[in-house]
Backbone as a chain_set.jsonl record, in Angstrom:
{"seq": "MEQSTCADQFQEQVVEKYSEMVYRLAFSQLRSKTDADDVYQEVFFRYFRRQPSFQSEEHRKAWFLRVTMNCCKKLWASSWRRKIVFWEEGEETFSFSDPEVNELREQLLRLPSSYRAVVHLFYFEDMSVEEVAQILGRKPSTVRTQLTRARRLLHKYFDED", "coords": {"N": [[114.353, 110.426, 155.517], [114.902, 107.792, 156.437], [115.916, 106.722, 154.089], [118.488, 107.813, 153.727], [119.706, 106.822, 156.013], [119.771, 104.113, 155.379], [121.499, 104.262, 153.161], [123.814, 105.172, 154.454], [124.364, 103.052, 156.098], [124.915, 101.083, 154.195], [127.192, 102.198, 153.036], [128.922, 102.108, 155.253], [129.042, 99.276, 155.461], [130.38, 98.639, 153.071], [132.856, 99.905, 153.423], [133.744, 98.497, 155.738], [133.949, 95.938, 154.612], [135.91, 96.184, 152.548], [138.065, 97.694, 153.496], [140.334, 96.59, 154.776], [141.559, 95.083, 152.782], [142.194, 97.038, 150.856], [143.924, 98.635, 152.312], [145.979, 96.824, 152.923], [147.018, 96.2, 150.382], [147.797, 98.75, 149.478], [149.806, 99.27, 151.378], [151.558, 97.161, 150.887], [152.507, 97.924, 148.463], [153.569, 100.475, 148.767], [155.095, 100.56, 151.006], [154.969, 102.18, 153.284], [153.312, 103.455, 156.098], [152.131, 106.036, 156.257], [151.851, 106.769, 153.569], [150.298, 104.633, 152.731], [148.005, 105.149, 154.176], [147.221, 107.601, 152.999], [146.586, 106.72, 150.448], [144.574, 104.916, 151.0], [142.596, 106.6, 151.963], [142.079, 108.18, 149.654], [141.16, 106.294, 147.863], [138.708, 105.481, 148.97], [137.456, 107.917, 149.129], [137.091, 108.501, 146.341], [135.402, 106.508, 145.737], [133.045, 107.032, 147.207], [132.441, 109.548, 146.257], [131.977, 109.146, 143.528], [130.078, 107.064, 143.521], [129.908, 104.518, 142.149], [128.03, 101.952, 140.221], [127.693, 98.425, 140.359], [127.883, 95.2, 138.729], [128.199, 92.941, 140.217], [129.6, 91.69, 143.328], [132.117, 90.889, 142.874], [132.931, 92.572, 140.769], [132.891, 94.971, 142.153], [134.949, 94.509, 144.019], [137.116, 94.187, 142.281], [137.117, 96.759, 141.223], [137.925, 98.283, 143.508], [140.523, 97.152, 143.832], [141.75, 97.866, 141.456], [141.645, 100.682, 141.461], [143.069, 101.235, 143.891], [145.656, 100.24, 143.062], [146.112, 102.116, 141.012], [146.131, 104.505, 142.424], [148.406, 104.125, 143.975], [150.356, 104.081, 142.0], [150.141, 106.58, 140.997], [150.97, 108.063, 143.167], [153.612, 107.197, 143.484], [154.634, 108.286, 141.044], [154.482, 110.964, 141.441], [155.755, 114.288, 141.464], [156.53, 115.406, 143.872], [157.137, 113.092, 145.391], [159.379, 112.126, 144.158], [161.277, 113.969, 144.805], [161.644, 113.948, 147.539], [163.511, 112.814, 150.422], [163.961, 109.781, 152.077], [164.041, 108.731, 155.426], [164.978, 106.121, 156.236], [164.777, 103.106, 154.559], [161.895, 101.223, 154.98], [161.425, 102.198, 157.538], [158.966, 102.955, 158.616], [157.492, 100.618, 159.492], [155.503, 97.939, 160.806], [155.096, 95.402, 163.231], [154.349, 91.911, 163.572], [153.017, 89.488, 165.811], [153.958, 86.982, 165.46], [157.021, 85.727, 164.692], [157.759, 84.398, 162.271], [155.945, 85.362, 160.416], [156.624, 88.024, 160.409], [159.179, 87.801, 159.286], [158.521, 86.809, 156.691], [156.996, 88.966, 155.716], [158.995, 90.945, 155.674], [160.734, 89.896, 153.74], [159.019, 89.836, 151.526], [158.695, 92.615, 151.197], [161.112, 93.202, 150.053], [160.918, 92.534, 147.488], [160.698, 93.653, 143.978], [158.381, 96.28, 143.114], [156.464, 95.531, 141.124], [156.382, 92.767, 141.28], [155.689, 92.452, 143.9], [153.039, 93.397, 143.844], [151.783, 91.438, 142.134], [152.229, 89.094, 143.607], [150.929, 89.745, 146.034], [148.211, 90.152, 145.2], [147.648, 87.607, 144.08], [148.235, 85.654, 146.114], [147.387, 86.78, 148.728], [144.931, 87.967, 148.166], [143.524, 86.014, 146.988], [143.225, 85.734, 144.198], [142.755, 84.756, 140.723], [145.118, 84.069, 138.184], [144.396, 85.223, 135.785], [142.508, 87.16, 136.752], [144.214, 88.77, 138.24], [145.886, 89.667, 136.156], [144.004, 91.163, 134.772], [143.323, 93.224, 136.569], [145.838, 94.472, 136.876], [146.389, 95.23, 134.391], [147.947, 93.691, 132.629], [149.273, 90.972, 130.679], [148.138, 87.598, 131.034], [150.215, 85.682, 130.766], [152.396, 87.208, 131.441], [151.95, 87.805, 134.121], [152.073, 85.211, 135.183], [154.82, 84.733, 134.706], [155.985, 86.665, 136.246], [155.08, 85.852, 138.787], [156.509, 83.425, 139.065], [159.177, 84.38, 138.908], [159.162, 85.986, 141.197], [158.716, 84.124, 143.201], [161.184, 82.645, 142.935], [163.015, 84.699, 143.686], [162.15, 85.055, 146.343], [162.839, 82.53, 147.466], [165.627, 82.777, 147.148], [166.126, 85.003, 148.789], [165.351, 83.934, 151.339], [167.158, 81.817, 151.534], [169.513, 83.258, 151.677], [169.276, 84.47, 154.183]], "CA": [[115.34, 110.187, 156.466], [115.219, 106.433, 156.486], [116.723, 106.376, 152.925], [119.844, 108.252, 153.922], [120.238, 105.881, 156.966], [120.126, 102.903, 154.613], [122.672, 104.508, 152.358], [124.867, 105.275, 155.385], [124.669, 101.672, 156.547], [125.466, 100.405, 153.059], [128.554, 102.701, 152.966], [129.67, 101.495, 156.336], [129.388, 97.862, 155.12], [131.45, 98.625, 152.049], [134.125, 100.24, 154.061], [134.109, 97.367, 156.557], [134.31, 94.77, 153.843], [137.03, 96.36, 151.69], [139.123, 98.587, 153.977], [141.588, 95.853, 155.093], [142.133, 94.712, 151.523], [142.697, 98.284, 150.272], [145.075, 99.04, 153.042], [147.066, 95.858, 152.758], [147.616, 96.338, 148.985], [148.532, 100.008, 149.437], [151.049, 99.104, 152.204], [152.57, 96.248, 150.252], [153.121, 98.553, 147.298], [154.28, 101.69, 149.07], [155.955, 100.197, 152.144], [154.969, 103.259, 154.236], [152.017, 103.588, 156.729], [151.491, 107.313, 155.888], [151.458, 106.692, 152.166], [149.155, 103.728, 152.557], [146.849, 105.883, 154.722], [146.742, 108.531, 151.928], [145.882, 105.994, 149.274], [143.283, 104.339, 151.543], [141.597, 107.714, 152.034], [141.718, 108.584, 148.287], [140.269, 105.278, 147.234], [137.265, 105.537, 149.517], [136.907, 109.223, 148.689], [136.65, 108.355, 145.015], [134.227, 105.516, 145.712], [131.846, 107.647, 147.736], [132.21, 110.746, 145.498], [131.47, 108.698, 142.274], [129.126, 106.099, 143.786], [129.659, 103.635, 140.957], [127.143, 100.817, 140.443], [128.446, 97.204, 139.899], [127.038, 94.115, 138.379], [128.408, 91.99, 141.253], [130.579, 91.992, 144.392], [133.436, 90.634, 142.228], [133.288, 93.806, 140.059], [133.227, 95.993, 143.142], [136.277, 94.211, 144.525], [138.061, 94.479, 141.221], [137.255, 98.286, 141.176], [138.706, 98.762, 144.652], [141.967, 96.768, 143.647], [142.352, 98.668, 140.37], [141.773, 102.068, 141.921], [144.223, 101.203, 144.774], [146.941, 100.183, 142.289], [146.306, 103.408, 140.212], [146.526, 105.549, 143.339], [149.742, 103.817, 144.351], [151.154, 104.458, 140.819], [150.095, 108.058, 140.951], [151.798, 108.603, 144.274], [155.088, 106.911, 143.079], [154.999, 109.112, 139.902], [154.379, 112.374, 141.757], [157.057, 115.051, 141.506], [156.857, 115.542, 145.27], [157.744, 111.899, 145.869], [160.744, 112.007, 143.502], [162.189, 115.019, 145.369], [161.923, 113.794, 148.959], [164.491, 111.854, 150.865], [163.393, 108.995, 153.186], [165.005, 108.517, 156.523], [165.501, 104.823, 156.093], [163.884, 102.215, 153.921], [161.213, 100.398, 155.892], [161.355, 102.777, 158.858], [157.58, 102.996, 159.031], [156.919, 99.281, 159.417], [154.88, 97.415, 161.953], [155.445, 94.026, 163.395], [153.365, 90.949, 163.918], [153.529, 88.799, 167.048], [154.511, 85.771, 164.963], [158.336, 86.073, 164.006], [157.788, 83.897, 160.906], [155.159, 86.22, 159.594], [157.415, 89.218, 160.24], [160.259, 87.447, 158.299], [157.882, 86.683, 155.429], [156.7, 90.336, 155.345], [160.271, 91.593, 155.339], [161.216, 89.334, 152.397], [158.081, 90.347, 150.493], [158.899, 93.988, 150.937], [162.319, 93.309, 149.345], [160.647, 92.237, 146.06], [160.311, 94.824, 143.253], [156.927, 96.513, 143.298], [155.659, 94.829, 140.241], [156.286, 91.475, 141.819], [154.877, 92.528, 145.117], [151.585, 93.506, 143.437], [151.33, 90.202, 141.638], [152.169, 88.171, 144.759], [149.834, 90.152, 146.934], [146.875, 89.823, 144.66], [147.425, 86.166, 143.837], [148.23, 84.908, 147.39], [146.635, 87.378, 149.761], [143.532, 88.308, 147.762], [143.007, 84.812, 146.388], [142.754, 86.01, 142.802], [143.312, 83.921, 139.715], [146.137, 84.69, 137.308], [143.554, 86.044, 134.842], [141.981, 88.323, 137.492], [145.408, 89.688, 138.527], [146.244, 90.314, 134.907], [143.019, 92.217, 134.401], [143.533, 94.341, 137.5], [147.097, 95.167, 136.708], [146.522, 95.593, 132.937], [149.028, 92.85, 132.098], [148.893, 89.689, 130.106], [148.18, 86.445, 132.007], [151.486, 85.08, 130.682], [153.336, 88.115, 132.126], [151.717, 87.562, 135.56], [152.654, 83.885, 135.534], [156.227, 84.828, 134.679], [156.351, 87.463, 137.466], [154.96, 84.991, 139.991], [157.647, 82.527, 138.985], [160.349, 85.142, 139.308], [158.987, 86.474, 142.551], [159.069, 82.849, 144.053], [162.652, 82.422, 142.929], [163.675, 85.682, 144.537], [161.874, 84.807, 147.748], [163.663, 81.474, 147.867], [166.955, 83.29, 147.24], [166.136, 85.786, 149.969], [165.328, 83.06, 152.56], [168.457, 81.088, 151.592], [170.611, 84.189, 152.222], [169.131, 84.668, 155.736]], "C": [[115.879, 108.746, 156.493], [116.132, 106.052, 155.281], [118.203, 106.763, 153.103], [120.449, 107.275, 155.001], [120.669, 104.569, 156.271], [121.4, 103.108, 153.822], [123.971, 104.617, 153.246], [125.319, 103.893, 155.878], [125.364, 100.856, 155.421], [127.008, 100.836, 152.92], [129.462, 102.156, 154.037], [130.059, 99.964, 156.019], [130.463, 97.787, 154.08], [132.76, 98.907, 152.599], [134.668, 99.022, 154.892], [134.59, 96.181, 155.747], [135.634, 94.979, 153.121], [138.243, 97.162, 152.261], [140.394, 97.851, 154.215], [142.246, 95.526, 153.798], [142.802, 95.906, 150.838], [144.015, 98.711, 150.962], [146.289, 98.146, 152.849], [147.813, 96.05, 151.406], [148.359, 97.626, 148.967], [149.873, 99.869, 150.242], [152.075, 98.299, 151.503], [153.239, 96.932, 149.023], [154.038, 99.73, 147.714], [155.255, 101.583, 150.206], [155.973, 101.375, 153.196], [153.508, 103.398, 154.735], [151.369, 104.94, 156.253], [151.068, 107.333, 154.488], [150.299, 105.78, 151.994], [147.834, 104.406, 153.089], [146.313, 106.869, 153.642], [146.015, 107.82, 150.839], [144.616, 105.437, 149.77], [142.225, 105.455, 151.466], [141.132, 108.146, 150.563], [140.821, 107.634, 147.656], [138.883, 105.371, 147.73], [136.606, 106.868, 149.093], [136.362, 109.073, 147.303], [135.376, 107.504, 144.91], [132.958, 106.251, 146.15], [131.483, 108.93, 146.939], [131.452, 110.236, 144.167], [130.236, 107.812, 142.401], [128.889, 105.25, 142.577], [128.763, 102.421, 141.262], [127.881, 99.616, 139.728], [127.435, 96.17, 139.583], [127.062, 93.044, 139.491], [129.409, 92.482, 142.246], [131.957, 91.834, 143.765], [133.857, 91.914, 141.488], [133.62, 94.924, 141.058], [134.574, 95.756, 143.722], [137.362, 94.568, 143.486], [138.183, 96.029, 141.172], [138.165, 98.777, 142.271], [140.228, 98.346, 144.42], [142.594, 97.662, 142.642], [142.61, 100.089, 140.833], [142.936, 102.184, 142.954], [145.523, 101.165, 144.028], [147.179, 101.471, 141.574], [146.748, 104.491, 141.219], [147.975, 105.417, 143.783], [150.657, 104.305, 143.211], [151.182, 105.933, 140.822], [150.995, 108.689, 142.058], [153.25, 108.374, 143.937], [155.542, 107.965, 141.974], [154.993, 110.628, 140.235], [155.733, 113.074, 141.896], [157.556, 115.228, 142.951], [157.68, 114.255, 145.768], [159.167, 111.714, 145.324], [161.728, 112.913, 144.139], [162.496, 114.768, 146.853], [162.958, 112.686, 149.263], [163.942, 111.11, 152.011], [164.486, 108.813, 154.191], [165.767, 107.239, 156.284], [164.434, 103.958, 155.521], [163.22, 101.307, 155.009], [161.122, 100.944, 157.342], [160.0, 102.754, 159.436], [156.911, 101.642, 159.055], [156.295, 99.003, 160.815], [155.256, 96.019, 162.1], [154.24, 93.147, 163.888], [153.891, 90.19, 165.082], [154.263, 87.512, 166.609], [155.837, 86.095, 164.199], [158.414, 85.566, 162.589], [157.026, 84.791, 159.984], [155.928, 87.533, 159.368], [158.56, 88.967, 159.248], [159.711, 87.446, 156.919], [157.559, 88.117, 154.853], [157.891, 91.135, 154.932], [160.795, 91.15, 154.004], [160.341, 89.784, 151.273], [158.379, 91.747, 150.143], [160.246, 94.201, 150.158], [162.067, 93.175, 147.835], [160.412, 93.601, 145.315], [158.845, 95.054, 143.347], [156.109, 95.787, 142.412], [155.405, 93.396, 140.699], [155.516, 91.471, 143.073], [153.377, 92.614, 144.789], [151.059, 92.197, 142.979], [151.201, 89.154, 142.834], [151.044, 88.452, 145.728], [148.466, 89.772, 146.511], [146.639, 88.317, 144.489], [147.344, 85.447, 145.281], [147.293, 85.497, 148.512], [145.174, 87.712, 149.457], [142.859, 87.154, 147.089], [142.486, 84.99, 144.956], [143.476, 85.107, 141.763], [144.308, 84.729, 138.908], [145.467, 85.669, 136.327], [143.056, 87.335, 135.503], [143.11, 89.273, 137.791], [145.8, 90.373, 137.261], [145.306, 91.465, 134.49], [143.188, 93.437, 135.273], [144.788, 95.131, 137.217], [147.253, 95.679, 135.254], [147.696, 94.89, 132.313], [148.464, 91.6, 131.419], [149.028, 88.551, 131.142], [149.646, 85.78, 131.982], [152.625, 85.909, 131.465], [153.173, 87.901, 133.668], [152.25, 86.242, 136.0], [154.191, 83.999, 135.633], [156.664, 85.578, 135.952], [156.178, 86.637, 138.742], [156.104, 84.028, 140.154], [158.926, 83.193, 139.482], [160.337, 85.609, 140.722], [159.336, 85.219, 143.558], [160.5, 82.602, 144.112], [163.385, 83.446, 143.815], [163.395, 85.469, 146.039], [162.744, 83.599, 148.278], [165.185, 81.914, 148.046], [167.11, 84.101, 148.539], [166.182, 84.985, 151.291], [166.609, 82.227, 152.63], [169.523, 81.963, 152.093], [170.497, 84.423, 153.745], [169.261, 83.332, 156.412]], "O": [[117.083, 108.5, 156.558], [117.0, 105.188, 155.409], [119.076, 106.034, 152.631], [121.628, 106.941, 154.887], [121.737, 104.012, 156.527], [122.278, 102.246, 153.806], [125.055, 104.207, 152.83], [126.51, 103.63, 156.043], [126.267, 100.058, 155.676], [127.91, 100.02, 152.73], [130.609, 101.79, 153.783], [131.17, 99.497, 156.269], [131.371, 96.962, 154.182], [133.727, 98.214, 152.282], [135.819, 98.604, 154.771], [135.531, 95.494, 156.143], [136.436, 94.047, 153.07], [139.282, 97.289, 151.614], [141.464, 98.377, 153.909], [143.464, 95.685, 153.71], [143.895, 95.76, 150.291], [145.013, 99.072, 150.337], [147.418, 98.592, 152.65], [149.042, 96.055, 151.334], [149.489, 97.646, 148.479], [150.924, 100.32, 149.787], [153.262, 98.624, 151.481], [154.345, 96.581, 148.613], [155.097, 99.96, 147.131], [156.144, 102.421, 150.355], [156.959, 101.504, 153.922], [152.579, 103.454, 153.929], [150.192, 104.961, 155.894], [150.0, 107.868, 154.189], [149.39, 106.07, 151.216], [146.75, 104.245, 152.528], [145.107, 106.95, 153.413], [144.965, 108.257, 150.366], [143.623, 105.462, 149.044], [141.117, 105.255, 150.966], [139.957, 108.423, 150.326], [139.849, 108.003, 146.997], [137.945, 105.338, 146.934], [135.423, 106.939, 148.76], [135.227, 109.489, 147.072], [134.459, 107.758, 144.128], [131.91, 106.101, 145.522], [130.324, 109.346, 146.955], [130.446, 110.821, 143.764], [129.411, 107.793, 141.487], [127.789, 105.249, 142.024], [128.732, 101.924, 142.388], [128.551, 99.767, 138.706], [126.3, 96.203, 140.058], [126.08, 92.329, 139.689], [130.008, 93.543, 142.07], [132.874, 92.582, 144.102], [135.021, 92.307, 141.568], [134.527, 95.723, 140.824], [135.319, 96.716, 143.917], [138.382, 95.175, 143.812], [139.302, 96.535, 141.086], [139.067, 99.58, 142.03], [141.116, 99.119, 144.779], [143.705, 98.166, 142.807], [143.693, 100.63, 140.61], [143.705, 103.142, 142.889], [146.419, 101.961, 144.308], [148.322, 101.922, 141.506], [147.627, 105.297, 140.915], [148.687, 106.407, 143.952], [151.684, 104.917, 143.505], [152.26, 106.5, 140.647], [151.662, 109.704, 141.854], [154.059, 109.289, 144.092], [156.676, 108.445, 141.995], [155.433, 111.453, 139.434], [156.707, 112.502, 142.384], [158.753, 115.209, 143.239], [158.712, 114.355, 146.432], [160.038, 111.185, 146.015], [162.931, 112.669, 144.04], [163.475, 115.295, 147.38], [163.212, 111.784, 148.464], [163.452, 111.766, 152.93], [165.673, 108.748, 153.87], [166.991, 107.227, 156.146], [163.28, 104.047, 155.941], [163.911, 100.713, 155.838], [160.773, 100.2, 158.258], [159.852, 102.552, 160.641], [155.76, 101.566, 158.627], [156.526, 99.704, 161.8], [155.73, 95.436, 161.125], [153.294, 93.624, 164.515], [155.093, 90.222, 165.346], [155.114, 87.018, 167.348], [155.761, 86.7, 163.129], [159.055, 86.202, 161.753], [157.439, 84.968, 158.838], [155.892, 88.091, 158.272], [158.875, 89.847, 158.448], [160.331, 88.011, 156.019], [157.818, 88.407, 153.686], [157.841, 91.906, 153.973], [161.259, 91.973, 153.214], [160.826, 90.086, 150.182], [158.345, 92.114, 148.968], [160.473, 95.302, 149.655], [162.867, 93.624, 147.014], [159.986, 94.575, 145.935], [158.1, 94.117, 143.634], [155.033, 95.377, 142.846], [154.305, 92.877, 140.514], [154.734, 90.549, 143.305], [152.562, 91.947, 145.425], [149.958, 91.827, 143.386], [150.189, 88.469, 142.985], [150.321, 87.561, 146.175], [147.671, 89.19, 147.249], [145.536, 87.827, 144.734], [146.393, 84.705, 145.526], [146.524, 84.766, 149.137], [144.316, 87.738, 150.339], [141.717, 87.287, 146.648], [141.442, 84.457, 144.581], [144.645, 84.758, 141.926], [144.312, 85.958, 138.967], [145.94, 86.783, 136.1], [143.151, 88.427, 134.942], [142.963, 90.481, 137.606], [146.033, 91.582, 137.278], [145.703, 92.51, 133.973], [143.197, 94.563, 134.776], [144.781, 96.358, 137.316], [148.152, 96.465, 134.957], [148.393, 95.5, 131.502], [147.297, 91.251, 131.597], [149.915, 88.564, 131.996], [150.188, 85.395, 133.018], [153.586, 85.371, 132.013], [154.162, 87.83, 134.397], [152.829, 86.139, 137.081], [154.793, 83.425, 136.54], [157.598, 85.163, 136.638], [157.002, 86.7, 139.654], [156.612, 83.834, 141.258], [159.645, 82.669, 140.332], [161.372, 85.632, 141.388], [160.093, 85.323, 144.524], [161.046, 82.366, 145.19], [164.267, 83.085, 144.595], [164.268, 85.672, 146.884], [163.295, 83.657, 149.378], [165.877, 81.469, 148.961], [168.073, 83.926, 149.286], [166.931, 85.306, 152.213], [167.092, 81.964, 153.731], [170.381, 81.519, 152.856], [171.491, 84.552, 154.458], [169.179, 83.25, 157.637]]}, "num_chains": 1, "name": "protein.A"}
C-alpha cells in the first residue's frame, strides 16, 4: 500500500512541476483554451500510461516539450480540425492584469506557429538554441534564423500599433 502512495505522490509532483509548462506551450501553439486542455490531458495521459524512465530531469522536461509539440501538430493535422470553422480568431483568449503583458501575448499570437514555438521555448522555457532545435527536430541554424525573423516581426507588429 505504501508503494502506491509513493508512486501517487511522485505523479502529483510531476504534474505540479510540468503542468504549467505543458499548458503554456500548447496554448501558445493552438491559441485555444479547449485545444490546449485537450493536448494537456493527452500529454499527461501518455506519460502515465507509458511511465517512461529518464536519465535526468532535463530529459523528462525535453520529453514533455517534445510530446506537447507532437500532440499540437497532430491536432492541427487532424481531418476534423481542417473541416471546422472557428467563430473568430482568438475568441477563446484570457487576459492578464498587466496591459503590457496582454499586448505582448497578442503580438506573440500573431506570429506563425513555427516562430511561436521557437520564441516560446527560447524565452519562456529558458532553453538554448541547441535544445530548442532538438525538441523541434530542426537545425540550430534554422532555430536562430526563426528567432531573428520572429523578433523582426514582433518589432513590426509593435511599430504598427
